[in-house]
């Protein structure tokens, strides 16, 4: 079968299309014939061999998320049958097989039914983004209907789904982006207000939208740039969830002290099995009710995985990047 294989750590050029042996499912595993794979920023960090959460053995096929049909089942799997439409969510790769491939073998717990109305591309965009959005809003921020949330970086794979979920439970959503396409996407996803990413100079915009109180919750996608500003605009007793971070910054802790604001970290890999399960039940319910409607920004063929890795870290976001698999 065709798969992307990485034989050495490095830049996007190490993502190479190869012919590899088809994997066979063992007990409690299933094999999925994939038609789409989701591309996430963490796959670019892992590719360099310097990611603190995971350094895979070489060679390996990247990819945690995908969608397709079940084509083989190991003993002990009861909730799936051959031919089921499914999505693979935040797969922790076994035997170094990932979703940038025609077929993937994975633990049956990572495989979930995909409603008929949801395309394979949309299904491939759920996994890490949907579980992260859910964990940020509900496990970490413990958001309530009626609260105001700032999704600070709402035009990307995680941000769009966070907007949809927060809106779906009755929160007022303010989303940020930096391009016309991004603003339109965030608005179409259900944000009540759409702003440019907030800076020291533009804080008044969000304060005036919240009666000078600030948002109750901020879901932050670039904390090394925004955390100090977030502390200035967060409402008293507010919660800031650090989801994305690409460096360090200096903050004045007094800002957190004065408002009794909480800064909460999030690492999806820390989700406990019952939290993962709960998140997936919620994602399935959100999909069925139409609250979640993933939008694909960019679709590239599997052989262009290197281009997808370049784009996800260097270009302005327009929703999710997925790889189409023949
Ligand atoms: P993505 O699709 O590339 O989206 C990136 C988002 O960040 C876009 O909305 C982008 O907006 C926005 N952004 C750019 N500059 C910003 C700024 N100055 N302030 C606020 N937002 C800004 O990536 P993703 O898949 O949504 O992931 C987003 C981040 O979360 C990444 O850093 C990823 O590594 C991280 N993440 C962490 C976890 C975890 O477990 N902690 C899980 C999943 C993802 P524009 O392009 O419109 O400027």
Coordinates of C-alpha atoms and ligand atoms in Angstrom, one line a residue:
X1 CA 0.0 0.0 0.0
X2 CA 1.0 3.7 -0.4
X3 CA 2.0 5.6 2.7
X4 CA 4.1 8.5 3.7
X5 CA 7.3 7.3 5.4
X6 CA 9.8 9.2 7.4
X7 CA 13.2 7.5 7.5
X8 CA 15.1 10.5 9.1
X9 CA 14.1 13.5 11.1
X10 CA 14.2 16.9 9.5
X11 CA 12.2 19.4 7.4
X12 CA 9.1 18.8 5.3
X13 CA 11.3 17.1 2.6
X14 CA 11.7 14.0 4.8
X15 CA 8.0 13.2 4.1
X16 CA 8.3 10.7 1.2
X17 CA 5.6 8.6 -0.5
X18 CA 6.6 4.9 -0.3
X19 CA 5.2 1.4 -0.9
X20 CA 5.0 -0.3 2.5
X21 CA 3.6 -3.6 3.8
X22 CA -0.1 -3.6 4.6
X23 CA -0.5 -3.9 8.4
X24 CA -2.6 -6.7 10.0
X25 CA -4.8 -6.0 13.0
X26 CA -4.1 -8.0 16.2
X27 CA -6.6 -8.6 19.1
X28 CA -8.7 -5.5 19.9
X29 CA -7.4 -3.7 16.8
X30 CA -9.0 -2.7 13.5
X31 CA -7.7 -1.8 10.1
X32 CA -9.2 1.2 8.4
X33 CA -9.0 1.9 4.7
X34 CA -8.5 5.7 4.8
X35 CA -9.8 8.2 2.3
X36 CA -8.6 11.3 4.1
X37 CA -6.1 12.2 6.8
X38 CA -6.0 15.4 9.0
X39 CA -2.8 17.4 9.3
X40 CA -2.0 18.9 12.7
X41 CA 0.8 21.3 13.7
X42 CA 2.2 18.7 16.2
X43 CA 3.0 16.3 13.3
X44 CA 5.4 19.0 12.1
X45 CA 7.1 19.2 15.5
X46 CA 7.4 15.4 15.8
X47 CA 8.9 15.2 12.3
X48 CA 11.9 17.2 13.5
X49 CA 12.7 14.6 16.2
X50 CA 12.7 17.2 19.0
X51 CA 9.1 17.1 20.2
X52 CA 9.0 16.6 24.0
X53 CA 5.8 14.4 24.0
X54 CA 6.9 11.9 21.4
X55 CA 10.0 10.9 19.5
X56 CA 9.0 7.9 17.3
X57 CA 11.3 5.1 16.2
X58 CA 12.4 5.4 12.6
X59 CA 11.1 4.7 10.0
X60 CA 7.5 5.8 10.8
X61 CA 4.3 6.9 9.1
X62 CA 2.9 10.1 10.6
X63 CA -0.7 11.1 11.3
X64 CA -3.1 10.8 14.2
X65 CA -6.4 11.6 12.5
X66 CA -8.2 10.2 9.5
X67 CA -11.5 8.8 8.1
X68 CA -12.5 5.9 5.9
X69 CA -14.1 2.4 6.2
X70 CA -13.2 -0.5 8.4
X71 CA -11.6 -3.2 6.2
X72 CA -10.3 -5.8 8.7
X73 CA -11.1 -6.5 12.4
X74 CA -9.0 -8.3 15.1
X75 CA -10.6 -10.6 17.7
X76 CA -12.4 -9.0 20.6
X77 CA -13.7 -5.9 18.7
X78 CA -17.5 -5.7 19.1
X79 CA -18.6 -2.2 18.3
X80 CA -17.4 -2.2 14.7
X81 CA -17.9 -4.3 11.6
X82 CA -16.2 -4.4 8.2
X83 CA -17.6 -1.7 5.9
X84 CA -18.5 0.8 8.7
X85 CA -17.8 4.4 7.9
X86 CA -15.5 5.6 10.7
X87 CA -13.1 8.3 11.8
X88 CA -9.9 7.7 13.6
X89 CA -9.3 10.2 16.4
X90 CA -6.0 11.2 18.0
X91 CA -4.6 7.7 17.3
X92 CA -1.5 7.0 19.4
X93 CA 0.4 5.1 16.7
X94 CA 1.3 1.5 17.2
X95 CA 4.1 -0.2 15.2
X96 CA 4.8 3.3 13.8
X97 CA 1.8 3.2 11.5
X98 CA 0.0 6.5 11.2
X99 CA -2.9 7.9 9.1
X100 CA -0.9 9.4 6.2
X101 CA -1.5 6.1 4.5
X102 CA -4.0 4.1 2.5
X103 CA -4.5 1.8 5.5
X104 CA -3.9 2.1 9.2
X105 CA -4.1 -0.4 12.0
X106 CA -5.2 1.0 15.4
X107 CA -6.6 0.3 18.7
X108 CA -10.4 -0.1 18.3
X109 CA -10.9 2.6 21.0
X110 CA -9.5 5.2 18.6
X111 CA -12.1 4.3 15.8
X112 CA -15.6 5.8 15.9
X113 CA -18.6 5.8 13.6
X114 CA -18.9 8.6 11.1
X115 CA -22.5 9.8 10.4
X116 CA -23.5 9.4 6.7
X117 CA -23.9 13.1 6.4
X118 CA -20.3 13.8 7.3
X119 CA -17.7 13.5 4.5
X120 CA -14.4 11.6 5.0
X121 CA -12.5 14.9 4.7
X122 CA -14.6 16.4 7.5
X123 CA -14.3 13.2 9.5
X124 CA -10.5 13.4 9.2
X125 CA -10.5 17.0 10.6
X126 CA -12.1 15.9 13.9
X127 CA -9.6 13.9 15.9
X128 CA -7.0 16.1 17.7
X129 CA -8.8 19.4 16.9
X130 CA -12.2 18.3 18.2
X131 CA -10.8 16.6 21.3
X132 CA -8.6 19.6 22.0
X133 CA -11.5 22.1 21.5
X134 CA -13.7 20.0 23.9
X135 CA -10.9 19.6 26.5
X136 CA -10.1 23.3 26.4
X137 CA -13.7 24.5 26.8
X138 CA -15.2 21.8 29.1
X139 CA -12.4 20.0 31.0
X140 CA -10.1 22.9 31.6
X141 CA -12.2 26.2 31.4
X142 CA -15.4 24.5 32.5
X143 CA -17.3 27.0 30.4
X144 CA -21.0 27.6 31.2
X145 CA -23.9 28.7 28.9
X146 CA -24.2 32.5 29.1
X147 CA -20.5 33.1 29.6
X148 CA -18.4 35.0 27.0
X149 CA -15.4 33.2 25.5
X150 CA -12.6 34.7 23.4
X151 CA -11.3 32.1 21.0
X152 CA -7.9 33.7 20.4
X153 CA -7.0 32.1 17.1
X154 CA -10.4 31.0 15.8
X155 CA -9.6 30.4 12.1
X156 CA -7.5 27.3 12.5
X157 CA -8.3 23.6 12.8
X158 CA -9.0 23.7 16.6
X159 CA -10.3 27.2 16.7
X160 CA -13.2 26.7 14.3
X161 CA -14.5 23.7 16.2
X162 CA -14.1 25.5 19.5
X163 CA -16.3 28.3 18.1
X164 CA -18.9 25.9 17.0
X165 CA -19.0 24.0 20.4
X166 CA -19.0 27.1 22.5
X167 CA -21.8 28.6 20.4
X168 CA -23.7 25.3 20.5
X169 CA -23.9 25.3 24.3
X170 CA -25.1 28.9 24.5
X171 CA -21.9 30.9 25.2
X172 CA -21.3 34.3 23.5
X173 CA -18.3 33.7 21.2
X174 CA -15.7 36.3 20.2
X175 CA -13.3 34.8 17.6
X176 CA -10.1 36.3 16.2
X177 CA -8.3 35.9 12.8
X178 CA -6.0 37.9 10.6
X179 CA -7.3 37.7 7.1
X180 CA -10.6 38.3 5.3
X181 CA -11.0 34.6 4.6
X182 CA -10.3 33.9 8.3
X183 CA -12.9 36.5 9.5
X184 CA -15.5 35.0 7.1
X185 CA -14.8 31.5 8.3
X186 CA -15.0 32.4 12.0
X187 CA -18.2 34.3 11.5
X188 CA -19.7 31.4 9.5
X189 CA -18.8 29.1 12.3
X190 CA -21.0 31.0 14.7
X191 CA -18.9 33.7 16.4
X192 CA -21.1 36.6 17.5
X193 CA -18.1 39.0 17.0
X194 CA -15.0 38.6 14.9
X195 CA -11.8 40.7 15.6
X196 CA -8.2 40.8 14.6
X197 CA -5.9 39.0 17.0
X198 CA -5.9 41.2 20.2
X199 CA -2.8 43.3 20.9
X200 CA -2.0 45.9 23.6
X201 CA -3.1 48.5 21.1
X202 CA -6.5 46.9 20.3
X203 CA -7.7 45.8 23.7
X204 CA -10.4 48.5 23.7
X205 CA -12.3 46.6 21.0
X206 CA -12.9 43.5 23.1
X207 CA -13.5 45.5 26.3
X208 CA -16.2 47.5 24.6
X209 CA -17.9 44.3 23.4
X210 CA -18.0 43.0 27.0
X211 CA -19.1 46.1 28.9
X212 CA -15.5 46.7 29.9
X213 CA -15.5 43.5 31.8
X214 CA -13.6 41.3 29.4
X215 CA -14.3 37.6 28.5
X216 CA -14.9 35.0 31.2
X217 CA -12.8 32.5 29.3
X218 CA -10.0 32.8 26.8
X219 CA -8.9 29.9 24.7
X220 CA -5.3 30.9 23.7
X221 CA -3.5 29.6 20.6
X222 CA -0.3 31.7 20.7
X223 CA 0.4 32.2 24.4
X224 CA 4.0 33.4 24.0
X225 CA 2.6 36.4 22.1
X226 CA -0.7 37.0 23.9
X227 CA -0.6 35.9 27.5
X228 CA 0.1 39.3 29.1
X229 CA -2.6 40.9 27.0
X230 CA -5.0 38.1 27.9
X231 CA -4.4 38.8 31.6
X232 CA -5.2 42.5 31.0
X233 CA -8.5 41.8 29.3
X234 CA -9.8 38.7 31.1
X235 CA -12.8 39.2 33.4
X236 CA -12.4 39.0 37.1
X237 CA -12.2 35.3 38.2
X238 CA -11.7 34.4 34.5
X239 CA -9.9 31.4 33.0
X240 CA -7.3 31.4 30.3
X241 CA -6.5 28.1 28.7
X242 CA -3.1 27.8 27.0
X243 CA -3.5 25.5 24.0
X244 CA -0.8 26.8 21.6
X245 CA 2.6 28.2 22.5
X246 CA 5.7 28.7 20.4
X247 CA 8.2 30.4 22.7
X248 CA 8.4 32.3 26.0
X249 CA 7.5 35.8 27.3
X250 CA 7.6 37.9 30.4
X251 CA 4.3 38.5 32.3
X252 CA 3.4 40.4 35.4
X253 CA 1.8 37.8 37.7
X254 CA 0.1 40.7 39.6
X255 CA -2.4 40.8 36.7
X256 CA -3.5 37.2 37.6
X257 CA -3.5 38.0 41.3
X258 CA -5.6 41.1 41.1
X259 CA -8.4 39.4 39.1
X260 CA -7.9 36.0 40.7
X261 CA -7.6 34.8 37.1
X262 CA -6.6 31.2 36.4
X263 CA -4.0 30.3 33.8
X264 CA -4.7 26.7 32.8
X265 CA -2.4 24.5 30.7
X266 CA -3.7 21.9 28.2
X267 CA -1.9 19.0 26.7
X268 CA -4.2 16.6 24.9
X269 CA -1.9 13.7 25.7
X270 CA -2.7 14.2 29.4
X271 CA -6.4 13.3 28.9
X272 CA -7.4 10.3 31.0
X273 CA -9.2 7.4 29.3
X274 CA -12.6 8.4 30.7
X275 CA -12.0 12.0 29.6
X276 CA -11.1 10.8 26.0
X277 CA -14.3 8.7 26.0
X278 CA -16.5 11.5 27.3
X279 CA -15.1 13.9 24.7
X280 CA -15.8 11.5 21.9
X281 CA -19.4 11.0 23.0
X282 CA -19.8 14.7 23.0
X283 CA -18.2 15.1 19.6
X284 CA -20.5 12.4 18.2
X285 CA -23.6 14.2 19.7
X286 CA -22.4 17.6 18.4
X287 CA -22.0 16.1 14.9
X288 CA -25.4 14.5 14.9
X289 CA -27.1 17.6 16.1
X290 CA -25.3 19.8 13.6
X291 CA -23.5 21.8 16.2
X292 CA -20.2 20.6 14.8
X293 CA -19.8 21.0 11.0
X294 CA -16.1 20.8 10.2
X295 CA -15.0 23.0 7.2
X296 CA -12.1 22.0 5.1
X297 CA -9.8 24.9 4.2
X298 CA -7.2 23.1 2.1
X299 CA -7.2 19.6 0.5
X300 CA -4.0 18.2 -0.9
X301 CA -3.2 14.7 -2.3
X302 CA -1.3 12.4 0.0
X303 CA 1.9 12.7 -2.0
X304 CA 1.8 16.5 -1.2
X305 CA 2.2 15.9 2.6
X306 CA 5.4 18.0 2.6
X307 CA 3.5 20.9 1.2
X308 CA 0.8 20.5 3.8
X309 CA 3.5 20.6 6.6
X310 CA 4.9 23.8 5.1
X311 CA 1.5 25.4 4.8
X312 CA 0.3 24.6 8.3
X313 CA 3.1 26.4 10.0
X314 CA 3.8 29.2 7.6
X315 CA 0.5 30.3 6.0
X316 CA -2.5 32.1 7.4
X317 CA -5.2 29.6 8.6
X318 CA -8.4 29.0 6.6
X319 CA -9.7 26.1 8.6
X320 CA -8.4 22.6 8.4
X321 CA -5.8 21.1 6.1
X322 CA -6.5 17.5 5.0
X323 CA -4.8 15.0 2.8
X324 CA -7.0 13.2 0.2
X325 CA -6.1 9.5 -0.2
X326 CA -6.9 7.5 -3.3
Ligands
LIG1 P1 -3.8 26.0 12.7 O1 -4.9 25.4 12.0 O2 -2.5 26.3 12.1 O3 -4.3 27.4 13.4 C1 -3.5 28.4 14.0 C2 -4.4 29.5 14.5 O4 -3.5 30.4 15.3 C3 -5.0 30.3 13.4 O5 -6.3 30.6 13.8 C4 -4.2 31.5 13.4 O6 -4.9 32.7 12.8 C5 -3.9 31.7 14.8 N1 -2.9 32.7 15.1 C6 -1.9 33.2 14.4 N2 -1.3 34.2 14.9 C7 -2.0 34.5 16.1 C8 -1.9 35.4 17.1 N3 -0.9 36.4 17.1 N4 -2.7 35.4 18.2 C9 -3.7 34.4 18.2 N5 -3.9 33.5 17.3 C10 -3.0 33.5 16.2 O7 -3.4 25.2 14.0 P2 -4.4 24.3 15.0 O8 -4.4 22.9 14.6 O9 -5.7 25.0 15.1 O10 -3.6 24.4 16.4 C11 -3.4 25.7 17.0 C12 -2.3 25.7 18.0 O11 -2.7 24.8 19.1 C13 -1.0 25.1 17.4 O12 0.1 25.8 18.0 C14 -1.0 23.7 17.9 O13 0.3 23.1 18.0 C15 -1.7 23.8 19.2 N6 -2.3 22.6 19.7 C16 -2.0 22.2 21.0 C17 -2.6 21.1 21.5 C18 -2.3 20.7 22.9 O14 -2.6 19.5 23.3 N7 -1.9 21.6 23.7 C19 -3.5 20.3 20.7 C20 -3.8 20.7 19.4 C21 -3.2 21.9 18.9 P3 -4.5 33.4 11.4 O15 -3.7 32.4 10.6 O16 -5.8 33.8 10.9 O17 -3.6 34.5 11.8

